[in-house]
């Protein structure tokens, strides 16, 4: 029987990787018919339902898995993500906190928890957990970017600039970070750096509307008039 279970589970994983999600679900369910406490089948069945945006079923299977492995930080993070997408934020917070309690350097859970607090305009808690995320994983690009957005929103402009520079150090082609840096330079009246930032965006996307608009603000009137005449 173990051979049958292993074969079915391997097939289910292959189907999931190939985005054949209903077929993957069917295989995982067959595994559970043969072995109702197969922890990996429960885990991946939850993930497959989450991929289908079926959060109620994802939560059911993550919860079943957690009953078998209550100290699994990844499972707590997974079920928290499903609760977050279901707008059950108190439950999401609880499970993110459990994940972090079990694994304090779990950067993804720290980032996810910070995101919930940010959505609730709880700046202090969001800032705390974003900082823990980037401390635990210094090359965690999304956490640096999210932290930059939070700082920008709360008018901590120099700190936001630092985070957007951190993002660009990790990914020089990150246009959103480049754009916000341009906006920050423009707000500080550092026109040359703002112009360089917006021009850098245009090297990757020549039709980036916001970059073009801001360059129009920066450009001397004579250049703007020449541009208008050329287009006309």
Tab-separated table of C-alpha atoms in Angstrom:
chain	number	residue	atom	x	y	z
A	1	UNK	CA	0.000	0.000	0.000
A	2	UNK	CA	2.866	2.396	0.790
A	3	UNK	CA	4.033	2.111	-2.827
A	4	UNK	CA	0.539	3.056	-4.058
A	5	UNK	CA	0.443	6.064	-1.721
A	6	UNK	CA	3.901	7.261	-2.764
A	7	UNK	CA	3.047	6.878	-6.447
A	8	UNK	CA	-0.203	8.824	-6.058
A	9	UNK	CA	1.485	11.558	-4.041
A	10	UNK	CA	4.267	11.963	-6.605
A	11	UNK	CA	1.673	12.143	-9.376
A	12	UNK	CA	-0.319	14.752	-7.439
A	13	UNK	CA	2.776	16.927	-6.983
A	14	UNK	CA	3.591	16.688	-10.690
A	15	UNK	CA	0.045	17.703	-11.613
A	16	UNK	CA	0.233	20.619	-9.183
A	17	UNK	CA	3.545	21.786	-10.677
A	18	UNK	CA	1.962	21.559	-14.141
A	19	UNK	CA	-0.960	23.741	-12.982
A	20	UNK	CA	-3.434	20.878	-13.459
A	21	UNK	CA	-4.962	21.723	-10.122
A	22	UNK	CA	-8.329	19.880	-10.167
A	23	UNK	CA	-6.495	16.696	-11.180
A	24	UNK	CA	-3.915	17.274	-8.435
A	25	UNK	CA	-6.694	17.661	-5.871
A	26	UNK	CA	-8.209	14.372	-6.976
A	27	UNK	CA	-4.864	12.590	-6.494
A	28	UNK	CA	-4.235	14.141	-3.079
A	29	UNK	CA	-7.729	13.080	-2.019
A	30	UNK	CA	-6.973	9.522	-3.138
A	31	UNK	CA	-3.844	9.602	-0.981
A	32	UNK	CA	-5.959	10.685	1.991
A	33	UNK	CA	-8.441	7.893	1.306
A	34	UNK	CA	-5.578	5.436	1.742
A	35	UNK	CA	-3.874	7.348	4.574
A	36	UNK	CA	-6.112	9.919	6.269
A	37	UNK	CA	-3.268	11.452	8.279
A	38	UNK	CA	-0.816	11.868	5.411
A	39	UNK	CA	0.591	15.221	6.537
A	40	UNK	CA	2.117	16.233	3.198
A	41	UNK	CA	-1.062	15.421	1.278
A	42	UNK	CA	-3.023	17.612	3.709
A	43	UNK	CA	-0.456	20.421	3.389
A	44	UNK	CA	-0.303	20.348	-0.404
A	45	UNK	CA	-4.049	19.940	-0.744
A	46	UNK	CA	-4.410	23.156	1.255
A	47	UNK	CA	-1.863	24.866	-0.992
A	48	UNK	CA	-3.622	23.645	-4.133
A	49	UNK	CA	-6.980	24.993	-2.965
A	50	UNK	CA	-5.231	28.273	-2.115
A	51	UNK	CA	-3.880	28.401	-5.670
A	52	UNK	CA	-7.481	28.087	-6.852
A	53	UNK	CA	-8.498	30.935	-4.496
A	54	UNK	CA	-10.725	28.486	-2.622
A	55	UNK	CA	-9.764	29.704	0.837
A	56	UNK	CA	-12.478	27.881	2.830
A	57	UNK	CA	-11.188	24.502	1.628
A	58	UNK	CA	-7.568	25.603	1.975
A	59	UNK	CA	-8.249	26.459	5.622
A	60	UNK	CA	-9.925	23.091	6.235
A	61	UNK	CA	-6.876	21.135	5.069
A	62	UNK	CA	-4.300	23.407	6.693
A	63	UNK	CA	-6.240	23.068	9.938
A	64	UNK	CA	-6.278	19.282	9.661
A	65	UNK	CA	-2.531	19.323	9.080
A	66	UNK	CA	-2.002	21.609	12.070
A	67	UNK	CA	-3.920	19.230	14.303
A	68	UNK	CA	-1.255	16.657	13.436
A	69	UNK	CA	1.711	19.066	13.543
A	70	UNK	CA	0.775	22.033	15.757
A	71	UNK	CA	4.395	23.219	15.959
A	72	UNK	CA	4.896	23.578	12.209
A	73	UNK	CA	5.666	27.259	11.544
A	74	UNK	CA	5.116	26.906	7.793
A	75	UNK	CA	1.619	25.541	8.326
A	76	UNK	CA	0.763	28.450	10.608
A	77	UNK	CA	1.997	30.856	7.947
A	78	UNK	CA	-0.002	29.050	5.256
A	79	UNK	CA	-3.270	29.087	7.170
A	80	UNK	CA	-2.657	32.723	8.132
A	81	UNK	CA	-2.305	33.603	4.441
A	82	UNK	CA	-5.624	31.896	3.733
A	83	UNK	CA	-7.334	33.744	6.595
A	84	UNK	CA	-5.821	37.023	5.361
A	85	UNK	CA	-7.232	36.464	1.869
A	86	UNK	CA	-10.581	35.666	3.511
A	87	UNK	CA	-10.403	39.004	5.418
A	88	UNK	CA	-10.400	37.149	8.740
A	89	UNK	CA	-7.555	39.309	9.954
A	90	UNK	CA	-7.680	38.460	13.669
A	91	UNK	CA	-7.197	34.776	12.842
A	92	UNK	CA	-4.473	35.647	10.338
A	93	UNK	CA	-2.623	37.676	12.970
A	94	UNK	CA	-2.929	34.843	15.492
A	95	UNK	CA	-1.360	32.282	13.159
A	96	UNK	CA	1.388	34.623	11.930
A	97	UNK	CA	2.244	35.224	15.588
A	98	UNK	CA	2.302	31.469	16.209
A	99	UNK	CA	4.624	30.983	13.227
A	100	UNK	CA	6.965	33.677	14.560
A	101	UNK	CA	6.845	32.259	18.079
A	102	UNK	CA	7.973	28.916	16.685
A	103	UNK	CA	10.531	30.446	14.294
A	104	UNK	CA	11.481	34.018	15.305
A	105	UNK	CA	13.652	34.501	12.193
A	106	UNK	CA	10.854	33.451	9.829
A	107	UNK	CA	11.172	36.485	7.540
A	108	UNK	CA	8.160	35.683	5.363
A	109	UNK	CA	5.841	35.434	8.365
A	110	UNK	CA	7.275	38.684	9.769
A	111	UNK	CA	6.640	40.413	6.428
A	112	UNK	CA	3.140	38.982	6.153
A	113	UNK	CA	2.220	40.036	9.681
A	114	UNK	CA	3.588	43.521	9.016
A	115	UNK	CA	1.390	43.708	5.916
A	116	UNK	CA	-1.738	42.990	7.961
A	117	UNK	CA	-0.812	45.657	10.508
A	118	UNK	CA	-0.089	48.114	7.690
A	119	UNK	CA	-3.536	47.435	6.208
A	120	UNK	CA	-4.973	48.339	9.617
A	121	UNK	CA	-2.916	51.571	9.725
A	122	UNK	CA	-1.005	50.226	12.730
A	123	UNK	CA	2.266	51.891	11.757
A	124	UNK	CA	4.221	50.992	14.893
A	125	UNK	CA	3.580	47.243	14.711
A	126	UNK	CA	3.993	47.146	10.921
A	127	UNK	CA	7.330	48.959	11.169
A	128	UNK	CA	8.509	46.591	13.919
A	129	UNK	CA	7.789	43.441	11.907
A	130	UNK	CA	9.110	44.758	8.575
A	131	UNK	CA	12.364	45.606	10.347
A	132	UNK	CA	12.499	42.104	11.821
A	133	UNK	CA	11.884	40.645	8.353
A	134	UNK	CA	14.782	42.495	6.695
A	135	UNK	CA	17.025	41.794	9.694
A	136	UNK	CA	16.288	38.075	9.476
A	137	UNK	CA	16.733	38.023	5.692
A	138	UNK	CA	18.751	41.035	4.443
A	139	UNK	CA	18.197	40.166	0.768
A	140	UNK	CA	14.392	39.913	1.157
A	141	UNK	CA	13.481	42.331	-1.613
A	142	UNK	CA	9.723	42.442	-1.002
A	143	UNK	CA	10.197	43.285	2.682
A	144	UNK	CA	12.558	46.167	1.852
A	145	UNK	CA	10.066	47.474	-0.698
A	146	UNK	CA	7.094	47.146	1.646
A	147	UNK	CA	9.056	48.873	4.396
A	148	UNK	CA	9.893	51.686	1.979
A	149	UNK	CA	6.220	52.151	1.117
A	150	UNK	CA	5.254	52.187	4.801
A	151	UNK	CA	7.898	54.800	5.609
A	152	UNK	CA	6.910	56.907	2.610
A	153	UNK	CA	3.261	56.803	3.613
A	154	UNK	CA	4.222	57.960	7.102
A	155	UNK	CA	6.432	60.793	5.829
A	156	UNK	CA	9.721	59.248	6.965
A	157	UNK	CA	11.285	60.200	3.667
A	158	UNK	CA	14.989	59.652	4.244
A	159	UNK	CA	14.342	56.214	5.716
A	160	UNK	CA	12.047	55.383	2.767
A	161	UNK	CA	14.801	56.442	0.359
A	162	UNK	CA	17.202	54.058	2.084
A	163	UNK	CA	14.819	51.134	1.630
A	164	UNK	CA	14.161	51.873	-2.047
A	165	UNK	CA	17.935	52.022	-2.575
A	166	UNK	CA	18.173	48.647	-0.828
A	167	UNK	CA	15.620	47.279	-3.285
A	168	UNK	CA	17.596	48.592	-6.262
A	169	UNK	CA	20.803	47.102	-4.861
A	170	UNK	CA	19.034	43.725	-4.968
A	171	UNK	CA	17.252	44.332	-8.279
A	172	UNK	CA	18.477	47.299	-10.387
A	173	UNK	CA	15.488	46.838	-12.721
A	174	UNK	CA	12.818	47.301	-10.027
A	175	UNK	CA	10.881	50.121	-11.694
A	176	UNK	CA	8.531	50.837	-8.794
A	177	UNK	CA	11.413	51.427	-6.388
A	178	UNK	CA	13.125	53.583	-9.012
A	179	UNK	CA	9.929	55.583	-9.490
A	180	UNK	CA	9.456	56.268	-5.789
A	181	UNK	CA	13.092	57.313	-5.505
A	182	UNK	CA	12.456	59.778	-8.322
A	183	UNK	CA	9.408	61.106	-6.501
A	184	UNK	CA	11.433	61.512	-3.299
A	185	UNK	CA	14.215	63.347	-5.133
A	186	UNK	CA	11.643	65.562	-6.811
A	187	UNK	CA	10.015	66.345	-3.474
A	188	UNK	CA	13.420	67.309	-2.097
A	189	UNK	CA	13.971	69.545	-5.161
A	190	UNK	CA	16.964	67.447	-6.194
A	191	UNK	CA	16.006	67.747	-9.844
A	192	UNK	CA	19.084	66.127	-11.368
A	193	UNK	CA	18.711	62.923	-9.333
A	194	UNK	CA	14.954	62.916	-9.964
A	195	UNK	CA	15.543	63.277	-13.698
A	196	UNK	CA	18.122	60.465	-13.659
A	197	UNK	CA	15.712	58.183	-11.786
A	198	UNK	CA	12.818	58.782	-14.186
A	199	UNK	CA	15.085	58.440	-17.230
A	200	UNK	CA	16.337	55.123	-15.843
A	201	UNK	CA	12.736	53.891	-15.792
A	202	UNK	CA	12.307	54.908	-19.430
A	203	UNK	CA	15.244	52.745	-20.464
A	204	UNK	CA	13.120	49.740	-19.450
A	205	UNK	CA	9.687	51.118	-20.342
A	206	UNK	CA	9.676	54.067	-22.705
A	207	UNK	CA	5.923	54.536	-22.234
A	208	UNK	CA	5.904	54.689	-18.417
A	209	UNK	CA	3.259	57.401	-18.006
A	210	UNK	CA	4.138	58.501	-14.481
A	211	UNK	CA	7.855	58.815	-15.303
A	212	UNK	CA	7.077	60.828	-18.431
A	213	UNK	CA	4.685	63.054	-16.475
A	214	UNK	CA	7.254	63.782	-13.788
A	215	UNK	CA	9.968	64.451	-16.360
A	216	UNK	CA	7.593	67.009	-17.837
A	217	UNK	CA	7.473	68.694	-14.432
A	218	UNK	CA	11.283	68.725	-14.230
A	219	UNK	CA	12.043	69.783	-17.817
A	220	UNK	CA	12.785	73.450	-18.460
A	221	UNK	CA	9.898	75.286	-20.156
A	222	UNK	CA	11.805	75.640	-23.445
A	223	UNK	CA	12.322	71.858	-23.631
A	224	UNK	CA	8.661	71.261	-22.857
A	225	UNK	CA	7.624	73.685	-25.611
A	226	UNK	CA	10.004	72.007	-28.064
A	227	UNK	CA	8.567	68.606	-27.126
A	228	UNK	CA	5.019	69.850	-27.656
A	229	UNK	CA	5.935	71.338	-31.050
A	230	UNK	CA	7.630	68.075	-32.080
A	231	UNK	CA	4.622	66.009	-31.116
A	232	UNK	CA	2.283	68.478	-32.793
